[in-house]
XYZ file of C-alpha atoms in Angstrom:
407
model
C -7.197 2.474 -45.019
C -5.764 -0.952 -44.309
C -5.492 -2.942 -41.061
C -2.580 -2.110 -38.753
C 0.262 -4.485 -37.879
C -1.542 -5.219 -34.596
C -3.950 -8.149 -34.976
C -6.512 -7.234 -32.316
C -8.087 -9.736 -29.894
C -11.848 -10.295 -30.081
C -12.133 -7.937 -33.050
C -12.622 -8.205 -36.804
C -9.234 -8.908 -38.467
C -10.413 -6.931 -41.505
C -11.087 -3.795 -39.421
C -9.042 -0.796 -40.559
C -6.989 1.523 -38.377
C -9.628 4.261 -38.346
C -12.202 1.913 -36.773
C -10.331 1.764 -33.467
C -10.258 4.326 -30.659
C -6.765 4.910 -29.328
C -6.817 5.309 -25.546
C -3.838 7.370 -24.412
C -4.360 8.287 -20.765
C -6.322 7.351 -17.665
C -7.061 8.780 -14.247
C -9.477 7.304 -11.727
C -12.565 6.124 -13.598
C -11.848 8.311 -16.642
C -9.822 7.597 -19.790
C -8.989 9.843 -22.732
C -8.513 9.012 -26.400
C -6.013 10.425 -28.881
C -8.517 13.085 -29.945
C -8.775 14.403 -26.400
C -12.242 12.983 -25.716
C -12.904 11.855 -22.144
C -14.915 8.741 -21.242
C -16.221 7.288 -18.017
C -14.713 3.796 -17.975
C -17.648 1.936 -16.485
C -16.095 -1.445 -17.381
C -12.855 -0.874 -15.422
C -11.167 -1.499 -18.785
C -12.046 -5.218 -19.038
C -13.496 -6.069 -15.600
C -10.198 -5.399 -13.831
C -9.169 -1.842 -12.862
C -10.661 -1.740 -9.353
C -8.364 0.948 -7.922
C -8.683 3.224 -10.947
C -6.235 4.385 -13.589
C -3.089 6.471 -13.161
C -2.225 5.743 -9.516
C 1.184 7.372 -8.817
C 1.857 5.045 -5.874
C 1.553 2.071 -8.194
C 3.961 3.670 -10.649
C 6.425 4.255 -7.810
C 6.233 0.700 -6.499
C 6.585 -0.825 -9.959
C 9.474 1.490 -10.870
C 11.337 0.681 -7.662
C 11.013 -3.034 -8.314
C 12.162 -2.610 -11.913
C 15.244 -0.793 -10.662
C 15.998 -3.551 -8.148
C 15.122 -6.797 -9.937
C 12.887 -6.506 -12.978
C 12.462 -10.257 -13.459
C 13.910 -13.648 -12.620
C 12.362 -17.078 -13.047
C 10.979 -19.171 -10.187
C 11.561 -22.633 -11.624
C 13.320 -25.291 -9.542
C 15.241 -23.695 -6.632
C 14.706 -19.980 -7.320
C 12.275 -17.506 -5.788
C 11.985 -13.788 -5.068
C 10.616 -11.664 -2.232
C 7.671 -10.015 -4.049
C 6.338 -13.405 -5.200
C 6.594 -14.859 -1.711
C 4.993 -11.779 -0.150
C 2.125 -11.552 -2.632
C 1.267 -15.247 -2.266
C 1.293 -14.877 1.519
C -1.079 -11.889 1.283
C -3.496 -13.885 -0.880
C -3.281 -17.013 1.288
C -4.081 -14.930 4.382
C -7.199 -13.455 2.758
C -8.735 -16.421 0.985
C -11.389 -18.581 2.700
C -9.484 -21.803 1.992
C -7.607 -23.076 5.081
C -3.968 -24.008 4.598
C -3.917 -22.805 0.997
C -0.906 -22.095 -1.177
C -0.823 -20.031 -4.387
C 0.424 -20.943 -7.859
C 1.164 -17.861 -9.976
C 0.414 -17.237 -13.650
C 0.188 -14.192 -15.907
C -3.484 -14.454 -16.857
C -6.842 -15.949 -16.062
C -6.610 -18.325 -19.015
C -3.337 -19.703 -17.673
C -4.886 -19.959 -14.218
C -7.832 -22.007 -15.477
C -5.610 -24.385 -17.451
C -3.463 -24.752 -14.340
C -6.517 -25.617 -12.236
C -7.613 -28.222 -14.787
C -4.149 -29.793 -14.891
C -3.801 -29.776 -11.101
C -7.206 -31.439 -10.751
C -6.353 -34.269 -13.126
C -2.851 -34.566 -11.678
C -4.226 -34.904 -8.157
C -6.363 -37.917 -9.012
C -3.676 -39.522 -11.150
C -1.184 -39.303 -8.276
C -3.858 -40.637 -5.916
C -4.259 -43.737 -8.096
C -7.487 -42.642 -9.794
C -6.396 -41.741 -13.342
C -9.867 -42.535 -14.699
C -11.254 -39.607 -12.713
C -10.499 -36.973 -15.334
C -13.846 -35.447 -16.378
C -13.963 -31.639 -16.231
C -17.425 -30.089 -15.946
C -18.352 -26.582 -17.052
C -21.667 -24.728 -17.273
C -23.588 -23.271 -20.182
C -22.736 -19.580 -20.421
C -19.513 -20.006 -18.470
C -16.355 -18.309 -19.729
C -13.013 -19.775 -18.729
C -10.487 -18.086 -20.989
C -9.156 -18.851 -24.438
C -6.436 -21.469 -24.015
C -7.513 -24.982 -24.926
C -8.370 -26.255 -21.455
C -10.612 -23.350 -20.489
C -11.920 -23.031 -24.033
C -13.016 -26.660 -24.015
C -14.729 -26.413 -20.640
C -16.569 -23.151 -21.195
C -20.164 -22.810 -22.290
C -19.947 -20.166 -25.029
C -20.229 -21.941 -28.371
C -19.191 -18.943 -30.484
C -15.764 -18.895 -28.836
C -15.177 -22.563 -29.695
C -16.184 -22.353 -33.346
C -13.503 -23.265 -35.943
C -10.785 -24.155 -33.404
C -10.840 -27.855 -34.219
C -10.915 -30.765 -31.781
C -11.090 -29.518 -28.212
C -9.961 -31.140 -24.988
C -11.508 -34.546 -24.391
C -13.143 -35.489 -21.124
C -15.324 -32.403 -20.754
C -19.042 -32.133 -19.975
C -21.476 -29.210 -19.649
C -24.460 -28.582 -17.396
C -27.132 -25.902 -17.213
C -25.971 -22.649 -15.629
C -28.832 -22.519 -13.091
C -30.577 -25.892 -12.794
C -29.353 -27.915 -9.828
C -31.241 -30.947 -11.144
C -29.023 -31.014 -14.235
C -25.909 -30.986 -12.052
C -27.319 -33.700 -9.800
C -28.107 -35.876 -12.824
C -24.558 -35.631 -14.139
C -23.033 -36.475 -10.770
C -25.472 -39.359 -10.431
C -24.459 -40.784 -13.801
C -20.729 -39.994 -13.883
C -19.739 -38.979 -10.368
C -16.828 -41.418 -10.211
C -15.303 -39.866 -13.356
C -15.487 -36.195 -12.352
C -12.200 -34.558 -11.447
C -13.368 -30.950 -11.287
C -16.443 -28.763 -11.545
C -15.620 -25.275 -12.870
C -17.962 -22.541 -11.649
C -17.900 -18.782 -12.022
C -19.743 -17.699 -8.859
C -21.135 -14.870 -10.991
C -20.897 -15.507 -14.719
C -19.370 -12.453 -16.372
C -18.693 -12.714 -20.096
C -21.747 -14.963 -20.427
C -23.955 -11.960 -19.700
C -23.642 -11.348 -15.920
C -25.574 -14.153 -14.235
C -25.465 -14.364 -10.423
C -25.919 -17.893 -9.071
C -29.375 -19.360 -8.641
C -30.307 -19.632 -4.941
C -28.665 -22.692 -3.433
C -26.687 -23.596 -6.561
C -23.189 -23.010 -5.180
C -24.028 -24.733 -1.904
C -25.385 -27.785 -3.730
C -22.349 -27.838 -6.021
C -20.123 -28.034 -2.932
C -22.224 -30.838 -1.465
C -22.130 -32.879 -4.670
C -18.370 -32.492 -5.084
C -17.809 -33.548 -1.484
C -20.209 -36.507 -1.753
C -18.625 -37.809 -4.954
C -14.983 -36.941 -4.208
C -14.595 -34.297 -6.950
C -12.870 -30.928 -6.723
C -14.832 -27.667 -6.790
C -13.056 -24.903 -8.713
C -14.280 -21.322 -8.407
C -13.291 -19.212 -11.406
C -12.935 -15.839 -9.688
C -10.992 -14.107 -12.441
C -13.687 -11.402 -12.378
C -15.142 -11.700 -8.874
C -11.844 -11.971 -6.988
C -10.182 -9.040 -5.225
C -13.272 -7.215 -4.106
C -15.706 -7.085 -7.014
C -18.547 -8.313 -4.779
C -17.432 -6.472 -1.655
C -15.140 -9.084 -0.123
C -11.810 -10.536 -1.196
C -13.468 -13.442 -2.969
C -16.989 -14.472 -3.920
C -16.379 -17.615 -1.875
C -16.578 -15.325 1.178
C -19.745 -13.647 -0.036
C -21.604 -16.896 -0.701
C -20.126 -18.833 2.217
C -18.933 -21.730 0.063
C -15.408 -23.135 0.332
C -13.976 -24.370 -2.992
C -10.907 -26.557 -3.388
C -9.250 -24.249 -5.917
C -9.828 -20.604 -6.846
C -8.524 -19.000 -10.019
C -7.891 -15.254 -10.068
C -6.336 -12.622 -12.323
C -7.938 -9.336 -13.403
C -8.325 -7.572 -10.057
C -5.053 -8.921 -8.657
C -3.126 -5.869 -9.866
C -6.060 -3.824 -11.210
C -4.393 -4.395 -14.561
C -1.225 -2.438 -13.838
C 0.749 -5.544 -14.841
C -0.424 -9.010 -15.933
C -0.772 -11.366 -12.950
C -3.007 -14.315 -12.191
C -2.943 -17.416 -10.111
C -4.608 -20.396 -8.494
C -5.380 -20.716 -4.803
C -4.705 -24.379 -4.061
C -6.444 -26.014 -1.104
C -5.521 -29.006 1.008
C -7.483 -31.550 -1.067
C -4.881 -30.984 -3.779
C -1.861 -30.049 -1.666
C -2.048 -33.117 0.552
C -1.589 -35.268 -2.557
C 1.096 -33.111 -4.212
C 3.141 -32.844 -1.027
C 2.856 -36.530 -0.043
C 5.940 -37.663 -1.968
C 8.985 -35.478 -1.107
C 10.616 -36.457 -4.416
C 7.666 -35.513 -6.634
C 8.344 -32.661 -9.087
C 5.446 -30.505 -10.338
C 6.218 -30.310 -14.053
C 4.013 -27.336 -14.774
C 4.686 -23.616 -14.814
C 5.109 -20.538 -16.968
C 8.152 -18.420 -17.714
C 6.606 -15.526 -15.793
C 5.150 -17.489 -12.864
C 6.190 -15.360 -9.890
C 7.403 -12.392 -11.962
C 8.735 -10.032 -9.260
C 7.570 -6.762 -10.828
C 4.083 -8.105 -11.491
C 3.948 -9.343 -7.894
C 5.083 -5.938 -6.629
C 2.119 -4.472 -8.487
C -0.121 -7.043 -6.801
C 1.173 -6.061 -3.364
C 0.563 -2.385 -4.108
C -2.949 -3.138 -5.326
C -3.801 -5.061 -2.148
C -2.513 -2.212 -0.007
C -4.634 0.385 -1.833
C -7.774 -1.766 -1.663
C -7.338 -2.076 2.088
C -6.006 1.367 2.993
C -8.751 3.146 1.064
C -11.416 0.655 2.217
C -12.602 0.343 -1.353
C -14.740 -2.722 -0.665
C -17.080 -0.374 1.200
C -17.899 1.270 -2.125
C -19.415 -1.939 -3.478
C -22.821 -1.693 -1.751
C -22.995 1.980 -2.757
C -22.321 1.045 -6.400
C -24.852 -1.781 -6.153
C -27.549 0.551 -4.864
C -26.878 3.403 -7.274
C -26.103 1.409 -10.433
C -28.330 -1.586 -9.760
C -31.093 0.694 -8.513
C -30.766 2.937 -11.549
C -31.102 -0.059 -13.861
C -34.177 -1.180 -11.914
C -35.738 2.243 -12.529
C -35.127 1.874 -16.270
C -36.839 -1.519 -16.147
C -39.789 0.023 -14.300
C -39.976 2.749 -16.958
C -40.223 0.104 -19.663
C -36.894 1.039 -21.259
C -35.116 -2.192 -20.289
C -36.320 -5.777 -20.492
C -34.538 -6.576 -17.242
C -31.394 -6.244 -15.193
C -29.026 -8.729 -13.585
C -26.148 -8.345 -11.210
C -24.787 -8.105 -7.711
C -22.098 -6.127 -5.930
C -20.235 -4.030 -8.471
C -21.011 -6.038 -11.619
C -24.297 -5.513 -13.484
C -26.010 -6.019 -16.811
C -28.829 -4.138 -18.516
C -31.011 -6.570 -20.491
C -32.054 -4.865 -23.716
C -35.469 -5.141 -25.337
C -35.544 -7.194 -28.547
C -35.823 -4.103 -30.751
C -32.409 -2.781 -29.703
C -28.967 -3.909 -30.844
C -26.315 -3.990 -28.130
C -23.617 -2.599 -30.431
C -25.815 0.359 -31.366
C -26.495 1.073 -27.690
C -22.765 0.836 -26.936
C -21.977 3.267 -29.756
C -24.577 5.750 -28.532
C -23.109 5.617 -25.036
C -19.623 6.134 -26.460
C -20.843 9.259 -28.183
C -22.027 10.458 -24.758
C -18.600 9.739 -23.228
C -19.282 6.404 -21.500
C -17.548 3.073 -22.181
C -19.713 0.025 -21.401
C -19.518 -3.488 -22.888
C -22.048 -5.101 -25.228
C -22.472 -8.846 -24.614
C -25.201 -10.580 -26.586
C -28.437 -8.873 -25.570
C -27.014 -6.988 -22.576
C -24.856 -4.002 -21.774
C -22.419 -4.906 -18.992
C -21.120 -2.625 -16.242
C -18.155 -3.355 -13.971
C -16.901 0.042 -12.762
C -13.686 0.861 -10.930
C -14.409 0.910 -7.205
C -13.188 4.530 -7.159
C -15.967 5.670 -9.496
C -17.955 8.623 -8.135
C -21.700 8.815 -7.708
C -21.837 11.553 -10.336
C -20.008 9.321 -12.809
C -22.429 6.459 -12.135
C -25.334 8.817 -12.748
C -23.728 9.921 -16.007
C -23.477 6.286 -17.117
C -27.144 5.697 -16.357
C -28.109 8.884 -18.201
C -26.104 7.799 -21.263
C -27.791 4.401 -21.200
C -31.239 5.957 -20.872
C -30.561 8.304 -23.803
C -29.407 5.347 -25.925
C -32.547 3.388 -25.030
C -34.786 6.313 -25.971
C -33.022 7.029 -29.278
C -35.208 6.445 -32.359
């Protein structure tokens, strides 16, 4: 067999058609492939399907918007009701006073927007030399050049040529490393990019006090604190944003995945007053940044529907239950000597594999048992839909345990 016409993301270009599993249907926390096999989707597809697959009310809302106004751009003087309503819903729920929302179609676009807005803010304020963007080792900030340059995953940067200039990296946990950088280059720093919980880097919750100290340093040195909440936003940790959970107020927050639970592509940037006060100061200033689908009405309708389901079904209340059952189950496997460790919080977790086991082999064994998890380096990651049942969580843990015990 030869490769298909579809060049797959984050996959081997030489892979042939028969090496892929075709997913054809989903309902709740379960998906089915073309052969009729059912799987527990314990990754919520790719960290995003919080409300579960196949929601008829989402189909209805999206269809009604398509029949009314499928799309129209929001450049210059144009807007639409779903975009205005969705942004208002987000602004009301985010712990950033007086915020506004810039809309994108993805987390990568959101991160690049946050980087550009940070540098723009200081340029307009007469500080063009303050342009340094700081990321952390292990951080993942998308695949467009801004986020790619700032992230801390070397394998993703390999072979893509010269990256964005004016970028620095610090340790993912050590406050002293962050303090040293601010001490040496504090007057150059425009933005510090932080995933409150690192996801694609292997699920790393913040070290105690790290986020609080990051806020203090940014405030002391006049830099902007950007929370990359593409994974943690919209309830993954049990509140609308991780900023709520950790009690730290950033200047900008990027979001995407959970905004529509993946029913349509939608992302954005929550923009706080430290940026807005500068952008709004000159009534004649034009923000020359945006994407064709910024404010796409049908995508925003999906976002509104997603917010309503999260609230009406009180799905955030499932997060501590998932944390206890999934996190507790992983702790038991550590105690039994089957795992080297576990990391996580809320409804995002990682099983740290012993050196003798290959993450891809463990993933494949779990697939054979009807469970889809994600191999990342030396861990297996879990980020289930918030509608997942206790029985389904137990099935995931059983599949993991069987894979760990396999000869």
